[in-house]
Amino acid sequence: MKAFLGMGLLGSNFVRAMLKRGETVQVWNRTASKAQDLEKEGAKAFAQAQEAVKGATEIFLALKDDAAVDEVLQAAEPALTPGAIIIDHTTTSKEGAIRRTQAWKEKGFTYQHAPVFMGPVNALEGTGFILLSGDEAVINMLTPTLKKMTGQLLHFGAETGKAAAMKLAGNAFLVCLTASLKDTLTLSGSLGVSVEELLTLFNSWNPGTMIPARLKRMTSADHSQPSWELNMARKDTQLFIDAAQQAGNELVLMPAIAALMDEFIGKGFGNYDWTVIGK
């Protein structure tokens, strides 16, 4: 039997998928109504986390942060089945994942951090990605269960906490991408370019395909053979800023990027490839 603690958008759809597979699932959520809503689909809801984990051999979590994970597990601990496995899908700090893995091992339980790159639809359909790292034997034991929940398991080796680090790195990219798109939309609007026209450009010229090569170039040792000089990239960045300001708009990221470019130009890197700012 399984218990799932945390019935947000992700957790509730994980549970729905489990129920569709015929699994028995006991659920809890801080806002009780979210857990109770799943009873009509076959789950058994409880008002307390301690009640929800009784008899469960696998306890899944999808909570807010480190503090929430620690608080909920502490509340559930008195009723945990001896030897129960805790599978935590929460996005947490690397340090928190390392600490919990060791602490629960000392208490006689298995804690496996398994953060995800999945939205609610992925959780329901069993697609997306689950990230894993740590004890190979534990991961092998959990693989049959986790494979039912995702399209792909990404294993990052034996280092405890590495999966947490990879999840944070990926989320950092998504946050920056969204802020970058905000600037792009602001500039496009300032120049009279519609969203539809922008999509037409990106559907043909997909900058996403450039990411691996760009990352490799940014982290290379030699930026002295430019494909786009930093001085020229700085000139264009000022054009972005000026065009937005002329339309009465302000960009979010570009002023900070311009300042970073100026810093590297001041250090003598103006004729280098502009990706030198990634150093």
Coordinates of C-alpha atoms in Angstrom, one line a residue:
M1 CA 0.0 0.0 0.0
K2 CA 1.1 3.6 -0.8
A3 CA 0.7 6.9 0.9
F4 CA 1.0 10.2 -0.8
L5 CA 1.5 13.4 1.2
G6 CA 0.8 16.7 -0.7
M7 CA -2.2 17.0 -3.0
G8 CA -1.1 20.0 -5.0
L9 CA -1.5 19.9 -8.8
L10 CA 1.4 17.5 -9.2
G11 CA 0.7 15.2 -6.2
S12 CA -3.0 14.9 -6.9
N13 CA -2.4 13.8 -10.5
F14 CA 0.3 11.3 -9.4
V15 CA -2.4 9.8 -7.2
R16 CA -5.0 9.7 -9.9
A17 CA -2.5 7.8 -12.1
M18 CA -1.8 5.4 -9.3
L19 CA -5.5 4.8 -8.8
K20 CA -6.0 4.1 -12.5
R21 CA -3.4 1.5 -12.2
G22 CA -5.4 -0.2 -9.5
E23 CA -3.1 0.8 -6.6
T24 CA -4.3 1.5 -3.1
V25 CA -3.4 5.0 -2.0
Q26 CA -3.9 6.8 1.2
V27 CA -3.6 10.6 0.9
W28 CA -3.1 13.7 3.0
N29 CA -2.9 17.4 2.4
R30 CA -2.6 20.4 4.7
T31 CA -5.8 21.7 3.1
A32 CA -7.9 18.7 3.8
S33 CA -10.5 19.3 1.0
K34 CA -7.8 18.7 -1.6
A35 CA -7.2 15.2 -0.3
Q36 CA -10.9 14.6 0.2
D37 CA -11.6 15.4 -3.4
L38 CA -9.7 12.3 -4.4
E39 CA -11.9 9.9 -2.4
K40 CA -14.5 9.9 -5.2
E41 CA -11.7 8.5 -7.4
G42 CA -10.8 5.8 -5.0
A43 CA -8.2 7.3 -2.7
K44 CA -8.6 7.2 1.1
A45 CA -8.1 10.7 2.6
F46 CA -6.9 11.4 6.2
A47 CA -6.9 14.5 8.3
Q48 CA -3.4 13.9 9.7
A49 CA -0.2 12.8 7.9
Q50 CA 0.4 10.3 10.7
E51 CA -2.9 8.6 9.9
A52 CA -2.2 8.6 6.2
V53 CA 1.1 6.7 6.4
K54 CA -0.2 3.8 8.6
G55 CA 0.4 0.5 6.9
A56 CA 2.1 2.1 3.8
T57 CA 5.4 0.6 2.7
E58 CA 6.0 3.5 0.2
I59 CA 5.4 7.1 1.2
F60 CA 5.5 9.7 -1.6
L61 CA 5.8 13.4 -1.1
A62 CA 5.2 16.4 -3.3
L63 CA 5.4 19.5 -1.0
K64 CA 6.6 23.1 -1.1
D65 CA 10.2 23.1 0.3
D66 CA 12.7 21.7 2.8
A67 CA 10.8 23.0 5.8
A68 CA 7.5 21.5 4.7
V69 CA 9.2 18.1 4.0
D70 CA 10.8 18.1 7.4
E71 CA 7.6 19.1 9.2
V72 CA 5.4 16.6 7.5
L73 CA 7.8 13.7 7.9
Q74 CA 8.2 14.5 11.6
A75 CA 4.5 14.5 12.0
A76 CA 4.2 11.1 10.2
E77 CA 7.2 9.4 11.8
P78 CA 5.4 7.8 14.8
A79 CA 3.2 5.8 12.4
L80 CA 5.7 4.8 9.8
T81 CA 5.9 1.1 8.9
P82 CA 9.3 -0.3 9.9
G83 CA 11.6 -0.2 6.9
A84 CA 9.2 2.0 4.9
I85 CA 10.6 3.8 1.8
I86 CA 10.2 7.6 1.5
I87 CA 10.2 8.9 -2.0
D88 CA 10.4 12.7 -2.1
H89 CA 9.5 14.5 -5.4
T90 CA 9.7 18.0 -3.8
T91 CA 12.2 20.5 -5.2
T92 CA 14.5 21.1 -2.3
S93 CA 18.0 22.3 -1.5
K94 CA 20.9 19.9 -2.2
E95 CA 21.9 20.1 1.4
G96 CA 18.4 19.2 2.6
A97 CA 18.3 16.1 0.4
I98 CA 21.7 15.0 1.7
R99 CA 20.8 15.6 5.3
R100 CA 17.4 13.7 5.1
T101 CA 19.0 10.8 3.3
Q102 CA 21.4 10.3 6.1
A103 CA 19.0 11.1 8.9
W104 CA 16.3 8.7 7.8
K105 CA 18.9 5.9 7.2
E106 CA 20.0 6.3 10.8
K107 CA 16.4 5.8 11.8
G108 CA 16.1 2.6 9.8
F109 CA 14.2 4.0 6.8
T110 CA 15.1 4.6 3.2
Y111 CA 14.8 8.2 1.9
Q112 CA 15.2 8.7 -1.8
H113 CA 15.0 12.2 -3.3
A114 CA 13.4 12.0 -6.7
P115 CA 12.7 15.6 -8.1
V116 CA 10.9 15.8 -11.4
F117 CA 10.6 17.8 -14.5
M118 CA 6.9 17.2 -14.9
G119 CA 3.8 19.2 -15.0
P120 CA 0.3 18.0 -13.8
V121 CA -0.5 16.5 -17.2
N122 CA 2.8 14.6 -17.2
A123 CA 2.0 13.2 -13.7
L124 CA -1.4 12.0 -14.9
E125 CA -0.1 10.5 -18.2
G126 CA 3.2 9.0 -16.8
T127 CA 5.4 11.2 -19.0
G128 CA 8.2 13.7 -18.2
F129 CA 11.3 13.0 -16.2
I130 CA 12.3 11.9 -12.7
L131 CA 15.8 12.7 -11.5
L132 CA 17.7 10.3 -9.3
S133 CA 21.1 10.0 -7.6
G134 CA 22.5 8.1 -4.7
D135 CA 22.7 4.5 -3.6
E136 CA 22.6 2.3 -6.7
A137 CA 20.9 -0.6 -4.8
V138 CA 18.1 1.7 -3.6
I139 CA 17.6 3.2 -7.1
N140 CA 17.4 -0.3 -8.6
M141 CA 14.9 -1.3 -6.1
L142 CA 12.7 1.7 -6.8
T143 CA 13.0 1.7 -10.6
P144 CA 10.0 -0.6 -11.3
T145 CA 7.8 1.7 -9.2
L146 CA 9.1 4.9 -10.6
K147 CA 9.1 3.8 -14.2
K148 CA 5.3 3.6 -14.0
M149 CA 5.2 7.2 -13.0
T150 CA 7.3 8.8 -15.7
G151 CA 8.4 8.7 -19.3
Q152 CA 12.1 8.6 -18.4
L153 CA 14.3 8.2 -15.3
L154 CA 17.5 10.3 -15.4
H155 CA 20.2 8.8 -13.2
F156 CA 23.0 11.1 -12.2
G157 CA 25.3 8.7 -10.3
A158 CA 26.1 7.8 -6.8
E159 CA 26.4 11.3 -5.3
T160 CA 23.6 12.0 -2.8
G161 CA 22.1 15.3 -3.6
K162 CA 23.2 15.5 -7.2
A163 CA 19.6 15.0 -8.4
A164 CA 18.5 18.0 -6.2
A165 CA 21.4 20.1 -7.7
M166 CA 20.4 19.1 -11.3
K167 CA 16.7 20.0 -10.6
L168 CA 17.7 23.5 -9.3
A169 CA 20.0 24.0 -12.3
G170 CA 17.2 23.1 -14.7
N171 CA 14.7 25.3 -12.9
A172 CA 17.2 28.2 -12.9
F173 CA 17.3 27.9 -16.7
L174 CA 13.5 27.9 -16.9
V175 CA 13.2 31.0 -14.7
C176 CA 15.8 32.9 -16.8
L177 CA 14.2 31.7 -20.0
T178 CA 10.8 33.1 -18.9
A179 CA 12.4 36.4 -17.9
S180 CA 14.2 36.5 -21.2
L181 CA 11.0 35.9 -23.1
K182 CA 9.4 38.7 -21.2
D183 CA 12.1 41.1 -22.4
T184 CA 11.7 39.7 -25.9
L185 CA 8.0 40.3 -25.8
T186 CA 8.5 43.8 -24.5
L187 CA 11.0 44.7 -27.2
S188 CA 8.9 43.1 -29.9
G189 CA 5.9 45.1 -28.8
S190 CA 8.0 48.2 -28.8
L191 CA 9.0 47.6 -32.4
G192 CA 5.5 46.7 -33.6
V193 CA 6.2 42.9 -33.9
S194 CA 3.2 40.8 -33.0
V195 CA 3.4 37.6 -31.0
E196 CA 2.2 35.7 -34.1
E197 CA 5.1 37.1 -36.1
L198 CA 7.5 36.2 -33.3
L199 CA 6.2 32.7 -33.2
T200 CA 6.7 32.5 -37.0
L201 CA 10.3 33.4 -36.5
F202 CA 10.9 30.9 -33.7
N203 CA 9.1 28.1 -35.6
S204 CA 11.6 28.4 -38.4
W205 CA 14.7 29.6 -36.5
N206 CA 14.6 27.7 -33.2
P207 CA 17.2 29.1 -30.8
G208 CA 16.6 26.1 -28.5
T209 CA 18.6 23.9 -30.7
M210 CA 21.6 26.1 -30.0
I211 CA 21.8 25.5 -26.3
P212 CA 24.3 22.6 -26.2
A213 CA 26.7 24.3 -28.5
R214 CA 26.3 27.6 -26.7
L215 CA 26.9 26.0 -23.4
K216 CA 30.1 24.3 -24.7
R217 CA 31.4 27.6 -26.2
M218 CA 30.7 29.6 -23.0
T219 CA 32.6 27.1 -20.9
S220 CA 35.6 26.7 -23.3
A221 CA 39.0 28.1 -22.4
D222 CA 39.4 30.1 -25.6
H223 CA 37.1 33.0 -26.6
S224 CA 39.7 34.8 -28.8
Q225 CA 38.2 33.6 -32.1
P226 CA 34.8 35.3 -32.1
S227 CA 31.7 34.5 -34.1
W228 CA 30.1 37.6 -32.6
E229 CA 32.4 40.1 -30.9
L230 CA 31.4 41.4 -27.4
N231 CA 31.7 45.0 -28.6
M232 CA 29.1 44.2 -31.3
A233 CA 26.8 42.3 -28.9
R234 CA 27.0 45.3 -26.6
K235 CA 26.0 47.7 -29.4
D236 CA 22.9 45.5 -30.1
T237 CA 22.0 45.3 -26.5
Q238 CA 21.9 49.1 -26.3
L239 CA 19.6 49.1 -29.4
F240 CA 17.2 46.8 -27.5
I241 CA 17.2 49.1 -24.5
D242 CA 16.8 52.3 -26.5
A243 CA 14.0 50.9 -28.6
A244 CA 12.0 49.8 -25.6
Q245 CA 12.6 53.1 -23.8
Q246 CA 11.5 55.1 -26.9
A247 CA 8.2 53.2 -26.7
G248 CA 7.8 54.0 -23.0
N249 CA 8.8 50.5 -21.9
E250 CA 11.5 49.0 -19.7
L251 CA 13.4 45.8 -20.1
V252 CA 14.1 43.6 -17.1
L253 CA 17.3 41.7 -17.9
M254 CA 18.9 43.8 -20.6
P255 CA 20.3 46.5 -18.3
A256 CA 22.0 43.9 -16.1
I257 CA 23.4 42.2 -19.2
A258 CA 24.7 45.5 -20.5
A259 CA 26.4 46.2 -17.2
L260 CA 28.1 42.8 -17.3
M261 CA 29.2 43.3 -20.9
D262 CA 30.6 46.7 -19.9
E263 CA 32.6 45.0 -17.1
F264 CA 34.2 42.5 -19.5
I265 CA 34.9 45.2 -22.2
G266 CA 36.6 47.2 -19.5
K267 CA 38.8 44.2 -18.8
G268 CA 39.9 44.2 -22.4
F269 CA 37.6 41.5 -23.8
G270 CA 35.7 43.7 -26.3
N271 CA 37.1 41.9 -29.4
Y272 CA 36.6 38.4 -27.9
D273 CA 33.5 36.2 -28.5
W274 CA 30.7 37.7 -26.5
T275 CA 30.1 34.4 -24.7
V276 CA 33.1 35.3 -22.6
I277 CA 30.6 37.0 -20.3
G278 CA 29.7 33.5 -19.1
K279 CA 33.1 33.1 -17.5

